[in-house]
Structures are given as C-alpha cells and as structure tokens.
mmCIF file with all atom_site columns, C-alpha atoms in Angstrom:
data_model
loop_
_atom_site.group_PDB
_atom_site.id
_atom_site.type_symbol
_atom_site.label_atom_id
_atom_site.label_alt_id
_atom_site.label_comp_id
_atom_site.label_asym_id
_atom_site.label_entity_id
_atom_site.label_seq_id
_atom_site.pdbx_PDB_ins_code
_atom_site.Cartn_x
_atom_site.Cartn_y
_atom_site.Cartn_z
_atom_site.occupancy
_atom_site.B_iso_or_equiv
_atom_site.pdbx_formal_charge
_atom_site.auth_seq_id
_atom_site.auth_comp_id
_atom_site.auth_asym_id
_atom_site.auth_atom_id
_atom_site.pdbx_PDB_model_num
ATOM 1   C CA . GLU Y 1 1   ? -15.312 -9.661  -4.865  1.00 71.00 ? 1   GLU Y CA 1
ATOM 2   C CA . PRO Y 1 2   ? -15.754 -7.319  -1.660  1.00 72.00 ? 2   PRO Y CA 1
ATOM 3   C CA . GLU Y 1 3   ? -13.901 -3.911  -2.034  1.00 90.00 ? 3   GLU Y CA 1
ATOM 4   C CA . VAL Y 1 4   ? -12.716 -1.158  0.236   1.00 94.00 ? 4   VAL Y CA 1
ATOM 5   C CA . THR Y 1 5   ? -14.482 1.934   -0.782  1.00 95.00 ? 5   THR Y CA 1
ATOM 6   C CA . GLN Y 1 6   ? -13.383 5.610   -0.233  1.00 96.00 ? 6   GLN Y CA 1
ATOM 7   C CA . THR Y 1 7   ? -15.015 8.987   -0.511  1.00 95.00 ? 7   THR Y CA 1
ATOM 8   C CA . PRO Y 1 8   ? -14.662 11.355  -2.027  1.00 95.00 ? 8   PRO Y CA 1
ATOM 9   C CA . SER Y 1 9   ? -12.347 10.553  -4.713  1.00 94.00 ? 9   SER Y CA 1
ATOM 10  C CA . HIS Y 1 10  ? -10.870 14.055  -4.929  1.00 95.00 ? 10  HIS Y CA 1
ATOM 11  C CA . GLN Y 1 11  ? -11.144 16.681  -2.011  1.00 96.00 ? 11  GLN Y CA 1
ATOM 12  C CA . VAL Y 1 12  ? -10.050 20.451  -2.460  1.00 96.00 ? 12  VAL Y CA 1
ATOM 13  C CA . THR Y 1 13  ? -9.633  22.201  0.705   1.00 95.00 ? 13  THR Y CA 1
ATOM 14  C CA . GLN Y 1 14  ? -8.228  25.597  1.904   1.00 96.00 ? 14  GLN Y CA 1
ATOM 15  C CA . MET Y 1 15  ? -5.254  25.561  4.116   1.00 96.00 ? 15  MET Y CA 1
ATOM 16  C CA . GLY Y 1 16  ? -6.204  25.592  7.694   1.00 96.00 ? 16  GLY Y CA 1
ATOM 17  C CA . GLN Y 1 17  ? -9.554  23.910  7.129   1.00 97.00 ? 17  GLN Y CA 1
ATOM 18  C CA . GLU Y 1 18  ? -10.717 20.722  8.641   1.00 97.00 ? 18  GLU Y CA 1
ATOM 19  C CA . VAL Y 1 19  ? -11.053 17.782  6.259   1.00 97.00 ? 19  VAL Y CA 1
ATOM 20  C CA . ILE Y 1 20  ? -12.540 14.396  6.863   1.00 97.00 ? 20  ILE Y CA 1
ATOM 21  C CA . LEU Y 1 21  ? -11.671 11.410  4.510   1.00 97.00 ? 21  LEU Y CA 1
ATOM 22  C CA . ARG Y 1 22  ? -14.116 8.480   4.636   1.00 96.00 ? 22  ARG Y CA 1
ATOM 23  C CA . CYS Y 1 23  ? -13.573 4.753   4.172   1.00 97.00 ? 23  CYS Y CA 1
ATOM 24  C CA . VAL Y 1 24  ? -15.789 1.901   4.241   1.00 96.00 ? 24  VAL Y CA 1
ATOM 25  C CA . PRO Y 1 25  ? -13.511 -1.439  4.732   1.00 95.00 ? 25  PRO Y CA 1
ATOM 26  C CA . ILE Y 1 26  ? -14.453 -4.950  3.781   1.00 93.00 ? 26  ILE Y CA 1
ATOM 27  C CA . SER Y 1 27  ? -17.266 -5.850  6.219   1.00 90.00 ? 27  SER Y CA 1
ATOM 28  C CA . ASN Y 1 28  ? -15.746 -8.797  8.340   1.00 88.00 ? 28  ASN Y CA 1
ATOM 29  C CA . HIS Y 1 29  ? -12.328 -7.174  8.427   1.00 91.00 ? 29  HIS Y CA 1
ATOM 30  C CA . LEU Y 1 30  ? -10.962 -6.327  11.902  1.00 90.00 ? 30  LEU Y CA 1
ATOM 31  C CA . TYR Y 1 31  ? -7.696  -4.323  11.170  1.00 91.00 ? 31  TYR Y CA 1
ATOM 32  C CA . PHE Y 1 32  ? -7.860  -0.977  9.410   1.00 94.00 ? 32  PHE Y CA 1
ATOM 33  C CA . TYR Y 1 33  ? -5.123  1.266   7.970   1.00 95.00 ? 33  TYR Y CA 1
ATOM 34  C CA . TRP Y 1 34  ? -4.515  4.679   6.466   1.00 97.00 ? 34  TRP Y CA 1
ATOM 35  C CA . TYR Y 1 35  ? -1.699  5.282   4.050   1.00 97.00 ? 35  TYR Y CA 1
ATOM 36  C CA . ARG Y 1 36  ? -0.626  8.440   2.149   1.00 96.00 ? 36  ARG Y CA 1
ATOM 37  C CA . GLN Y 1 37  ? 1.262   9.006   -1.110  1.00 93.00 ? 37  GLN Y CA 1
ATOM 38  C CA . ILE Y 1 38  ? 2.576   12.448  -1.869  1.00 94.00 ? 38  ILE Y CA 1
ATOM 39  C CA . LEU Y 1 39  ? 2.960   12.813  -5.580  1.00 89.00 ? 39  LEU Y CA 1
ATOM 40  C CA . GLY Y 1 40  ? 5.994   11.143  -6.898  1.00 84.00 ? 40  GLY Y CA 1
ATOM 41  C CA . GLN Y 1 41  ? 6.975   9.594   -3.527  1.00 87.00 ? 41  GLN Y CA 1
ATOM 42  C CA . LYS Y 1 42  ? 6.494   6.325   -1.908  1.00 89.00 ? 42  LYS Y CA 1
ATOM 43  C CA . VAL Y 1 43  ? 3.211   5.075   -0.093  1.00 93.00 ? 43  VAL Y CA 1
ATOM 44  C CA . GLU Y 1 44  ? 3.801   5.694   3.626   1.00 95.00 ? 44  GLU Y CA 1
ATOM 45  C CA . PHE Y 1 45  ? 2.185   4.242   6.652   1.00 95.00 ? 45  PHE Y CA 1
ATOM 46  C CA . LEU Y 1 46  ? 0.139   6.682   8.715   1.00 97.00 ? 46  LEU Y CA 1
ATOM 47  C CA . VAL Y 1 47  ? -1.807  4.665   11.386  1.00 96.00 ? 47  VAL Y CA 1
ATOM 48  C CA . SER Y 1 48  ? -3.281  1.195   12.160  1.00 93.00 ? 48  SER Y CA 1
ATOM 49  C CA . PHE Y 1 49  ? -6.424  0.709   14.059  1.00 93.00 ? 49  PHE Y CA 1
ATOM 50  C CA . TYR Y 1 50  ? -7.768  -2.398  15.651  1.00 89.00 ? 50  TYR Y CA 1
ATOM 51  C CA . ASN Y 1 51  ? -10.305 -3.121  18.437  1.00 88.00 ? 51  ASN Y CA 1
ATOM 52  C CA . ASN Y 1 52  ? -11.511 0.412   18.527  1.00 89.00 ? 52  ASN Y CA 1
ATOM 53  C CA . GLU Y 1 53  ? -8.140  1.897   19.145  1.00 91.00 ? 53  GLU Y CA 1
ATOM 54  C CA . ILE Y 1 54  ? -5.018  2.887   17.371  1.00 93.00 ? 54  ILE Y CA 1
ATOM 55  C CA . SER Y 1 55  ? -2.376  -0.005  17.414  1.00 90.00 ? 55  SER Y CA 1
ATOM 56  C CA . GLU Y 1 56  ? 0.436   1.856   15.777  1.00 91.00 ? 56  GLU Y CA 1
ATOM 57  C CA . LYS Y 1 57  ? 1.059   5.366   14.241  1.00 93.00 ? 57  LYS Y CA 1
ATOM 58  C CA . SER Y 1 58  ? 3.830   6.736   12.367  1.00 93.00 ? 58  SER Y CA 1
ATOM 59  C CA . GLU Y 1 59  ? 5.793   10.028  12.987  1.00 93.00 ? 59  GLU Y CA 1
ATOM 60  C CA . ILE Y 1 60  ? 3.749   11.685  10.353  1.00 93.00 ? 60  ILE Y CA 1
ATOM 61  C CA . PHE Y 1 61  ? 0.445   11.122  12.502  1.00 95.00 ? 61  PHE Y CA 1
ATOM 62  C CA . ASP Y 1 62  ? 0.790   13.920  14.678  1.00 92.00 ? 62  ASP Y CA 1
ATOM 63  C CA . ASP Y 1 63  ? -1.816  15.707  16.768  1.00 93.00 ? 63  ASP Y CA 1
ATOM 64  C CA . GLN Y 1 64  ? -3.526  17.186  13.815  1.00 95.00 ? 64  GLN Y CA 1
ATOM 65  C CA . PHE Y 1 65  ? -4.574  13.723  12.761  1.00 97.00 ? 65  PHE Y CA 1
ATOM 66  C CA . SER Y 1 66  ? -7.329  11.521  14.145  1.00 97.00 ? 66  SER Y CA 1
ATOM 67  C CA . VAL Y 1 67  ? -9.013  8.375   13.257  1.00 96.00 ? 67  VAL Y CA 1
ATOM 68  C CA . GLU Y 1 68  ? -12.367 7.171   14.167  1.00 94.00 ? 68  GLU Y CA 1
ATOM 69  C CA . ARG Y 1 69  ? -14.848 4.223   13.658  1.00 91.00 ? 69  ARG Y CA 1
ATOM 70  C CA . PRO Y 1 70  ? -18.036 5.937   14.442  1.00 85.00 ? 70  PRO Y CA 1
ATOM 71  C CA . ASP Y 1 71  ? -20.287 3.003   13.459  1.00 86.00 ? 71  ASP Y CA 1
ATOM 72  C CA . GLY Y 1 72  ? -19.828 -0.575  12.370  1.00 77.00 ? 72  GLY Y CA 1
ATOM 73  C CA . SER Y 1 73  ? -18.997 0.235   8.904   1.00 86.00 ? 73  SER Y CA 1
ATOM 74  C CA . ASN Y 1 74  ? -17.179 3.464   8.386   1.00 93.00 ? 74  ASN Y CA 1
ATOM 75  C CA . PHE Y 1 75  ? -13.454 4.284   9.217   1.00 96.00 ? 75  PHE Y CA 1
ATOM 76  C CA . THR Y 1 76  ? -12.479 7.968   9.041   1.00 97.00 ? 76  THR Y CA 1
ATOM 77  C CA . LEU Y 1 77  ? -9.326  10.049  8.922   1.00 97.00 ? 77  LEU Y CA 1
ATOM 78  C CA . LYS Y 1 78  ? -9.600  13.590  10.108  1.00 97.00 ? 78  LYS Y CA 1
ATOM 79  C CA . ILE Y 1 79  ? -7.043  16.325  9.619   1.00 97.00 ? 79  ILE Y CA 1
ATOM 80  C CA . ARG Y 1 80  ? -7.772  19.267  11.841  1.00 95.00 ? 80  ARG Y CA 1
ATOM 81  C CA . SER Y 1 81  ? -6.015  22.157  10.365  1.00 93.00 ? 81  SER Y CA 1
ATOM 82  C CA . THR Y 1 82  ? -4.588  21.071  6.943   1.00 96.00 ? 82  THR Y CA 1
ATOM 83  C CA . LYS Y 1 83  ? -1.337  22.401  5.522   1.00 95.00 ? 83  LYS Y CA 1
ATOM 84  C CA . LEU Y 1 84  ? 0.028   22.621  2.031   1.00 96.00 ? 84  LEU Y CA 1
ATOM 85  C CA . GLU Y 1 85  ? 2.175   19.539  2.598   1.00 95.00 ? 85  GLU Y CA 1
ATOM 86  C CA . ASP Y 1 86  ? -0.762  17.543  3.405   1.00 96.00 ? 86  ASP Y CA 1
ATOM 87  C CA . SER Y 1 87  ? -1.563  17.397  -0.301  1.00 97.00 ? 87  SER Y CA 1
ATOM 88  C CA . ALA Y 1 88  ? -1.152  13.707  -1.226  1.00 96.00 ? 88  ALA Y CA 1
ATOM 89  C CA . MET Y 1 89  ? -3.298  10.558  -2.181  1.00 95.00 ? 89  MET Y CA 1
ATOM 90  C CA . TYR Y 1 90  ? -4.774  9.136   1.044   1.00 97.00 ? 90  TYR Y CA 1
ATOM 91  C CA . PHE Y 1 91  ? -5.282  5.237   0.987   1.00 96.00 ? 91  PHE Y CA 1
ATOM 92  C CA . CYS Y 1 92  ? -7.461  3.101   3.363   1.00 97.00 ? 92  CYS Y CA 1
ATOM 93  C CA . ALA Y 1 93  ? -6.915  -0.409  3.835   1.00 95.00 ? 93  ALA Y CA 1
ATOM 94  C CA . SER Y 1 94  ? -8.126  -3.302  5.722   1.00 94.00 ? 94  SER Y CA 1
ATOM 95  C CA . SER Y 1 95  ? -7.394  -6.858  6.461   1.00 90.00 ? 95  SER Y CA 1
ATOM 96  C CA . GLY Y 1 96  ? -9.413  -9.931  8.116   1.00 87.00 ? 96  GLY Y CA 1
ATOM 97  C CA . GLU Y 1 97  ? -6.410  -11.449 10.119  1.00 78.00 ? 97  GLU Y CA 1
ATOM 98  C CA . VAL Y 1 98  ? -3.294  -9.843  11.141  1.00 68.00 ? 98  VAL Y CA 1
ATOM 99  C CA . ASP Y 1 99  ? -1.428  -12.176 8.993   1.00 70.00 ? 99  ASP Y CA 1
ATOM 100 C CA . GLN Y 1 100 ? -3.397  -11.592 5.937   1.00 79.00 ? 100 GLN Y CA 1
ATOM 101 C CA . PRO Y 1 101 ? -2.892  -9.242  2.929   1.00 86.00 ? 101 PRO Y CA 1
ATOM 102 C CA . GLN Y 1 102 ? -4.344  -5.745  3.150   1.00 90.00 ? 102 GLN Y CA 1
ATOM 103 C CA . HIS Y 1 103 ? -6.870  -4.791  0.678   1.00 92.00 ? 103 HIS Y CA 1
ATOM 104 C CA . PHE Y 1 104 ? -6.775  -1.021  -0.559  1.00 94.00 ? 104 PHE Y CA 1
ATOM 105 C CA . GLY Y 1 105 ? -9.308  1.495   -1.740  1.00 94.00 ? 105 GLY Y CA 1
ATOM 106 C CA . ASP Y 1 106 ? -8.873  3.621   -4.695  1.00 92.00 ? 106 ASP Y CA 1
ATOM 107 C CA . GLY Y 1 107 ? -7.831  6.397   -2.589  1.00 94.00 ? 107 GLY Y CA 1
ATOM 108 C CA . THR Y 1 108 ? -8.801  9.973   -2.088  1.00 96.00 ? 108 THR Y CA 1
ATOM 109 C CA . ARG Y 1 109 ? -6.800  12.634  -3.665  1.00 96.00 ? 109 ARG Y CA 1
ATOM 110 C CA . LEU Y 1 110 ? -6.427  15.688  -1.064  1.00 97.00 ? 110 LEU Y CA 1
ATOM 111 C CA . SER Y 1 111 ? -5.466  18.985  -2.727  1.00 97.00 ? 111 SER Y CA 1
ATOM 112 C CA . ILE Y 1 112 ? -4.822  21.849  -0.208  1.00 96.00 ? 112 ILE Y CA 1
ATOM 113 C CA . LEU Y 1 113 ? -4.854  25.343  -1.699  1.00 95.00 ? 113 LEU Y CA 1
ATOM 114 C CA . ALA S 2 1   ? 13.086  -1.234  11.098  1.00 76.00 ? 1   ALA S CA 1
ATOM 115 C CA . GLN S 2 2   ? 12.407  -2.284  7.631   1.00 82.00 ? 2   GLN S CA 1
ATOM 116 C CA . SER S 2 3   ? 13.225  -0.962  4.306   1.00 90.00 ? 3   SER S CA 1
ATOM 117 C CA . VAL S 2 4   ? 12.484  -1.581  0.863   1.00 95.00 ? 4   VAL S CA 1
ATOM 118 C CA . THR S 2 5   ? 14.621  -0.915  -2.203  1.00 96.00 ? 5   THR S CA 1
ATOM 119 C CA . GLN S 2 6   ? 13.303  -1.109  -5.822  1.00 96.00 ? 6   GLN S CA 1
ATOM 120 C CA . LEU S 2 7   ? 16.349  -0.449  -7.843  1.00 91.00 ? 7   LEU S CA 1
ATOM 121 C CA . ASP S 2 8   ? 14.687  0.484   -11.087 1.00 94.00 ? 8   ASP S CA 1
ATOM 122 C CA . SER S 2 9   ? 12.334  3.422   -11.127 1.00 94.00 ? 9   SER S CA 1
ATOM 123 C CA . GLN S 2 10  ? 11.236  2.806   -14.758 1.00 96.00 ? 10  GLN S CA 1
ATOM 124 C CA . VAL S 2 11  ? 11.356  -0.202  -16.818 1.00 97.00 ? 11  VAL S CA 1
ATOM 125 C CA . PRO S 2 12  ? 10.551  -0.149  -20.639 1.00 97.00 ? 12  PRO S CA 1
ATOM 126 C CA . VAL S 2 13  ? 9.710   -3.201  -22.381 1.00 97.00 ? 13  VAL S CA 1
ATOM 127 C CA . PHE S 2 14  ? 8.469   -4.382  -25.572 1.00 97.00 ? 14  PHE S CA 1
ATOM 128 C CA . GLU S 2 15  ? 5.279   -6.594  -25.717 1.00 97.00 ? 15  GLU S CA 1
ATOM 129 C CA . GLU S 2 16  ? 5.644   -10.258 -25.165 1.00 97.00 ? 16  GLU S CA 1
ATOM 130 C CA . ALA S 2 17  ? 9.151   -9.736  -23.742 1.00 97.00 ? 17  ALA S CA 1
ATOM 131 C CA . PRO S 2 18  ? 10.043  -11.026 -20.272 1.00 97.00 ? 18  PRO S CA 1
ATOM 132 C CA . VAL S 2 19  ? 10.411  -8.715  -17.488 1.00 97.00 ? 19  VAL S CA 1
ATOM 133 C CA . GLU S 2 20  ? 11.902  -8.807  -14.028 1.00 97.00 ? 20  GLU S CA 1
ATOM 134 C CA . LEU S 2 21  ? 11.257  -6.009  -11.471 1.00 98.00 ? 21  LEU S CA 1
ATOM 135 C CA . ARG S 2 22  ? 13.715  -6.105  -8.642  1.00 97.00 ? 22  ARG S CA 1
ATOM 136 C CA . CYS S 2 23  ? 13.188  -5.741  -4.959  1.00 97.00 ? 23  CYS S CA 1
ATOM 137 C CA . ASN S 2 24  ? 15.564  -6.052  -2.092  1.00 96.00 ? 24  ASN S CA 1
ATOM 138 C CA . TYR S 2 25  ? 14.738  -5.666  1.657   1.00 94.00 ? 25  TYR S CA 1
ATOM 139 C CA . SER S 2 26  ? 16.136  -5.022  4.817   1.00 90.00 ? 26  SER S CA 1
ATOM 140 C CA . SER S 2 27  ? 14.953  -6.235  8.147   1.00 83.00 ? 27  SER S CA 1
ATOM 141 C CA . SER S 2 28  ? 16.195  -7.545  11.490  1.00 77.00 ? 28  SER S CA 1
ATOM 142 C CA . VAL S 2 29  ? 13.173  -9.770  11.811  1.00 78.00 ? 29  VAL S CA 1
ATOM 143 C CA . SER S 2 30  ? 11.463  -12.330 9.603   1.00 79.00 ? 30  SER S CA 1
ATOM 144 C CA . VAL S 2 31  ? 8.939   -10.539 7.250   1.00 83.00 ? 31  VAL S CA 1
ATOM 145 C CA . TYR S 2 32  ? 5.991   -11.126 4.907   1.00 89.00 ? 32  TYR S CA 1
ATOM 146 C CA . LEU S 2 33  ? 6.631   -9.913  1.272   1.00 92.00 ? 33  LEU S CA 1
ATOM 147 C CA . PHE S 2 34  ? 4.107   -8.554  -1.178  1.00 94.00 ? 34  PHE S CA 1
ATOM 148 C CA . TRP S 2 35  ? 3.882   -7.060  -4.606  1.00 96.00 ? 35  TRP S CA 1
ATOM 149 C CA . TYR S 2 36  ? 1.053   -4.483  -5.258  1.00 95.00 ? 36  TYR S CA 1
ATOM 150 C CA . VAL S 2 37  ? 0.229   -3.055  -8.674  1.00 95.00 ? 37  VAL S CA 1
ATOM 151 C CA . GLN S 2 38  ? -1.283  0.453   -9.178  1.00 92.00 ? 38  GLN S CA 1
ATOM 152 C CA . TYR S 2 39  ? -3.100  1.086   -12.602 1.00 91.00 ? 39  TYR S CA 1
ATOM 153 C CA . PRO S 2 40  ? -3.376  4.782   -13.587 1.00 85.00 ? 40  PRO S CA 1
ATOM 154 C CA . ASN S 2 41  ? -5.986  6.706   -11.008 1.00 79.00 ? 41  ASN S CA 1
ATOM 155 C CA . GLN S 2 42  ? -6.661  3.425   -9.085  1.00 84.00 ? 42  GLN S CA 1
ATOM 156 C CA . GLY S 2 43  ? -5.689  2.099   -5.814  1.00 86.00 ? 43  GLY S CA 1
ATOM 157 C CA . LEU S 2 44  ? -3.192  -0.806  -5.020  1.00 91.00 ? 44  LEU S CA 1
ATOM 158 C CA . GLN S 2 45  ? -4.232  -4.125  -5.962  1.00 93.00 ? 45  GLN S CA 1
ATOM 159 C CA . LEU S 2 46  ? -2.339  -7.198  -4.557  1.00 93.00 ? 46  LEU S CA 1
ATOM 160 C CA . LEU S 2 47  ? -0.440  -9.225  -7.195  1.00 95.00 ? 47  LEU S CA 1
ATOM 161 C CA . LEU S 2 48  ? 1.021   -11.843 -4.916  1.00 94.00 ? 48  LEU S CA 1
ATOM 162 C CA . LYS S 2 49  ? 2.404   -12.540 -1.218  1.00 91.00 ? 49  LYS S CA 1
ATOM 163 C CA . TYR S 2 50  ? 4.914   -14.714 0.308   1.00 90.00 ? 50  TYR S CA 1
ATOM 164 C CA . LEU S 2 51  ? 4.036   -15.673 3.873   1.00 84.00 ? 51  LEU S CA 1
ATOM 165 C CA . SER S 2 52  ? 5.762   -19.029 4.180   1.00 81.00 ? 52  SER S CA 1
ATOM 166 C CA . GLY S 2 53  ? 6.367   -22.197 2.434   1.00 84.00 ? 53  GLY S CA 1
ATOM 167 C CA . SER S 2 54  ? 7.697   -22.515 -1.175  1.00 86.00 ? 54  SER S CA 1
ATOM 168 C CA . THR S 2 55  ? 9.846   -19.710 -2.152  1.00 89.00 ? 55  THR S CA 1
ATOM 169 C CA . LEU S 2 56  ? 8.380   -19.218 -5.661  1.00 94.00 ? 56  LEU S CA 1
ATOM 170 C CA . VAL S 2 57  ? 5.023   -17.653 -5.374  1.00 94.00 ? 57  VAL S CA 1
ATOM 171 C CA . LYS S 2 58  ? 2.531   -17.313 -8.149  1.00 95.00 ? 58  LYS S CA 1
ATOM 172 C CA . GLY S 2 59  ? 0.209   -14.432 -8.497  1.00 94.00 ? 59  GLY S CA 1
ATOM 173 C CA . ILE S 2 60  ? -2.429  -12.972 -10.674 1.00 93.00 ? 60  ILE S CA 1
ATOM 174 C CA . ASN S 2 61  ? -2.035  -11.896 -14.309 1.00 92.00 ? 61  ASN S CA 1
ATOM 175 C CA . GLY S 2 62  ? 0.826   -14.376 -14.795 1.00 95.00 ? 62  GLY S CA 1
ATOM 176 C CA . PHE S 2 63  ? 3.139   -12.821 -12.434 1.00 97.00 ? 63  PHE S CA 1
ATOM 177 C CA . GLU S 2 64  ? 5.419   -14.724 -9.985  1.00 97.00 ? 64  GLU S CA 1
ATOM 178 C CA . ALA S 2 65  ? 8.178   -13.771 -7.556  1.00 97.00 ? 65  ALA S CA 1
ATOM 179 C CA . GLU S 2 66  ? 10.831  -15.776 -5.803  1.00 95.00 ? 66  GLU S CA 1
ATOM 180 C CA . PHE S 2 67  ? 11.779  -15.272 -2.218  1.00 94.00 ? 67  PHE S CA 1
ATOM 181 C CA . ASN S 2 68  ? 15.730  -15.393 -1.664  1.00 93.00 ? 68  ASN S CA 1
ATOM 182 C CA . LYS S 2 69  ? 16.436  -15.079 2.102   1.00 90.00 ? 69  LYS S CA 1
ATOM 183 C CA . SER S 2 70  ? 20.077  -15.048 1.618   1.00 91.00 ? 70  SER S CA 1
ATOM 184 C CA . GLN S 2 71  ? 19.864  -12.318 -0.904  1.00 92.00 ? 71  GLN S CA 1
ATOM 185 C CA . THR S 2 72  ? 17.180  -10.503 0.882   1.00 93.00 ? 72  THR S CA 1
ATOM 186 C CA . SER S 2 73  ? 15.251  -10.288 -2.524  1.00 95.00 ? 73  SER S CA 1
ATOM 187 C CA . PHE S 2 74  ? 11.847  -10.664 -3.728  1.00 96.00 ? 74  PHE S CA 1
ATOM 188 C CA . HIS S 2 75  ? 12.005  -10.103 -7.601  1.00 97.00 ? 75  HIS S CA 1
ATOM 189 C CA . LEU S 2 76  ? 8.862   -10.105 -9.522  1.00 98.00 ? 76  LEU S CA 1
ATOM 190 C CA . ARG S 2 77  ? 8.767   -11.825 -12.927 1.00 97.00 ? 77  ARG S CA 1
ATOM 191 C CA . LYS S 2 78  ? 6.523   -12.459 -16.016 1.00 97.00 ? 78  LYS S CA 1
ATOM 192 C CA . PRO S 2 79  ? 7.750   -14.313 -19.079 1.00 97.00 ? 79  PRO S CA 1
ATOM 193 C CA . SER S 2 80  ? 5.840   -12.393 -21.542 1.00 97.00 ? 80  SER S CA 1
ATOM 194 C CA . VAL S 2 81  ? 4.131   -9.067  -20.885 1.00 97.00 ? 81  VAL S CA 1
ATOM 195 C CA . HIS S 2 82  ? 1.030   -7.457  -22.330 1.00 96.00 ? 82  HIS S CA 1
ATOM 196 C CA . ILE S 2 83  ? 0.309   -3.717  -22.991 1.00 96.00 ? 83  ILE S CA 1
ATOM 197 C CA . SER S 2 84  ? -2.281  -4.065  -20.270 1.00 95.00 ? 84  SER S CA 1
ATOM 198 C CA . ASP S 2 85  ? 0.482   -4.682  -17.663 1.00 97.00 ? 85  ASP S CA 1
ATOM 199 C CA . THR S 2 86  ? 1.648   -1.102  -18.008 1.00 96.00 ? 86  THR S CA 1
ATOM 200 C CA . ALA S 2 87  ? 1.343   0.219   -14.377 1.00 96.00 ? 87  ALA S CA 1
ATOM 201 C CA . GLU S 2 88  ? 3.212   1.015   -11.325 1.00 95.00 ? 88  GLU S CA 1
ATOM 202 C CA . TYR S 2 89  ? 4.643   -1.859  -9.240  1.00 97.00 ? 89  TYR S CA 1
ATOM 203 C CA . PHE S 2 90  ? 5.281   -1.841  -5.517  1.00 96.00 ? 90  PHE S CA 1
ATOM 204 C CA . CYS S 2 91  ? 7.224   -4.157  -3.427  1.00 97.00 ? 91  CYS S CA 1
ATOM 205 C CA . ALA S 2 92  ? 6.301   -4.260  0.297   1.00 94.00 ? 92  ALA S CA 1
ATOM 206 C CA . VAL S 2 93  ? 7.268   -6.027  3.609   1.00 92.00 ? 93  VAL S CA 1
ATOM 207 C CA . SER S 2 94  ? 5.557   -6.349  6.862   1.00 87.00 ? 94  SER S CA 1
ATOM 208 C CA . ASP S 2 95  ? 6.908   -7.427  10.146  1.00 79.00 ? 95  ASP S CA 1
ATOM 209 C CA . LEU S 2 96  ? 6.290   -11.168 10.895  1.00 67.00 ? 96  LEU S CA 1
ATOM 210 C CA . SER S 2 97  ? 6.384   -10.653 14.655  1.00 64.00 ? 97  SER S CA 1
ATOM 211 C CA . ALA S 2 98  ? 4.380   -7.512  14.933  1.00 59.00 ? 98  ALA S CA 1
ATOM 212 C CA . GLN S 2 99  ? 2.266   -7.455  18.041  1.00 56.00 ? 99  GLN S CA 1
ATOM 213 C CA . GLY S 2 100 ? -0.863  -5.413  19.043  1.00 50.00 ? 100 GLY S CA 1
ATOM 214 C CA . GLY S 2 101 ? -2.621  -6.059  15.791  1.00 52.00 ? 101 GLY S CA 1
ATOM 215 C CA . SER S 2 102 ? -0.424  -4.094  13.579  1.00 59.00 ? 102 SER S CA 1
ATOM 216 C CA . GLU S 2 103 ? 1.372   -5.187  10.495  1.00 82.00 ? 103 GLU S CA 1
ATOM 217 C CA . LYS S 2 104 ? 2.119   -2.064  8.775   1.00 88.00 ? 104 LYS S CA 1
ATOM 218 C CA . LEU S 2 105 ? 3.365   -2.224  5.269   1.00 92.00 ? 105 LEU S CA 1
ATOM 219 C CA . VAL S 2 106 ? 6.611   -0.687  4.484   1.00 93.00 ? 106 VAL S CA 1
ATOM 220 C CA . PHE S 2 107 ? 6.717   0.091   0.610   1.00 95.00 ? 107 PHE S CA 1
ATOM 221 C CA . GLY S 2 108 ? 9.407   0.560   -1.990  1.00 95.00 ? 108 GLY S CA 1
ATOM 222 C CA . LYS S 2 109 ? 9.288   3.537   -4.156  1.00 94.00 ? 109 LYS S CA 1
ATOM 223 C CA . GLY S 2 110 ? 7.885   1.729   -6.992  1.00 95.00 ? 110 GLY S CA 1
ATOM 224 C CA . THR S 2 111 ? 8.810   0.706   -10.456 1.00 97.00 ? 111 THR S CA 1
ATOM 225 C CA . LYS S 2 112 ? 6.873   2.128   -13.486 1.00 96.00 ? 112 LYS S CA 1
ATOM 226 C CA . LEU S 2 113 ? 6.603   -0.693  -16.230 1.00 97.00 ? 113 LEU S CA 1
ATOM 227 C CA . THR S 2 114 ? 5.778   0.661   -19.535 1.00 97.00 ? 114 THR S CA 1
ATOM 228 C CA . VAL S 2 115 ? 5.036   -1.925  -22.197 1.00 97.00 ? 115 VAL S CA 1
ATOM 229 C CA . ASN S 2 116 ? 5.506   -0.860  -25.728 1.00 96.00 ? 116 ASN S CA 1
ATOM 230 C CA . PRO S 2 117 ? 3.888   -2.370  -28.781 1.00 94.00 ? 117 PRO S CA 1
#
C-alpha cells in the first residue's frame, strides 16, 4: 500500500537555526497537510496546500514557517529561526480528494536545543 | 469552529474484554468523523471513517464506531481486545462544507488504551 514518507525521523537543531522537514506524499494525491504534536498534547493543524498554494493555515503557522512543493514529489516545511517551543513531532499528510481520508507519515521528531 | 472531546485520557482493560472509547464533537456545520490509531513511535493510521450513510461504521482490526447526530458522538468500540491493540486512539472531525481544497482535521486529545494480559 502506498505510504507517506517523512525524513528525517529525528532532527536535532540549535535554537535560531533553520530547519527543513521533508515529506513525500502518496504519488497521485493532490492535497497536502502539516500537523504537529507537542509532547503530551493533541495533534494540531498547521497548514494545508493545494494547487501549489496554501489553502488554509492556523494561527500557529506564523511568518517563521513556510511550505513548498519544489518538484512533483516532495512537500517541505521550513522553520526559519527555530525556538525551543517548536520542539514537537511534525506529521505530513496527504489525500487524493478533498472528501477522502488523510494518510499520515510516521512523523519527524524535532528537538530544539 | 469544530472541537473534539475525548473524555477518557487513559483506558486500561484486560485482554478479551470489550472496550468503548468515547468521542464527542462540537460543530456548527456537518462534519466527517474519523478515528486514527497511533502505535508507539509510529504515525497516525486510519481506523475508520464516517462520511455519510449507515451510522454504524466498521473499520480495521475489528473496531467499529457509531455516529449519533443527536448526541454529537462517535464512540469507538471493540467486542474483544488483544494485547496488540495497546496504542493511543484519536478521534477527529473535518468540515463537510470546507471550500478551497482544505479539510483540516481537528483532533481530540487522544485516549491511551492499555490492554493487560
């Protein structure tokens, strides 16, 4: 069964540094999402992406965050200047149609020191 | 705006016992409903979904859930659990009428199910 893959599985970064989290969605999917889960808290929506532009973003997704689909397969989340509170598990998801379930990757655990 | 409440943060049960994990939601519009499972150190895996039609939905691994519109609930059930069902379970909703290609999921806080021998 096709899967959403995320790399790296664990990223350790110094505060203030830029980090890029990478995702390869399922190949024929059109809708892409990033979520995050701070340890012990609920999974929170960050941003959705369709037709090469952001469809919706949450209040968490401020100017330090950006997303990009640089080619036909990758979907990236960039955090420009990381803060301690950005430490979390980041999940990428994709869906084929807007009313179909989202498929999630295994996540990238981001640790900011 | 939607919200999801999972009343039980932890549910311990013995193997082969039945289990019910509760989920209530709040929304001013019609919604799709989902249950996802997260095994340790893994991502979220879809267990089952309610989009329309029959209010009793069957999913993978013997789980089922019933949509109750009047009670705004979507409780997850399994008649007999296994040790391997030990995981965290998340209830989620999305807006049926969302436009612009975004149907973000709104998650509950999760319920940790521990199945003991």
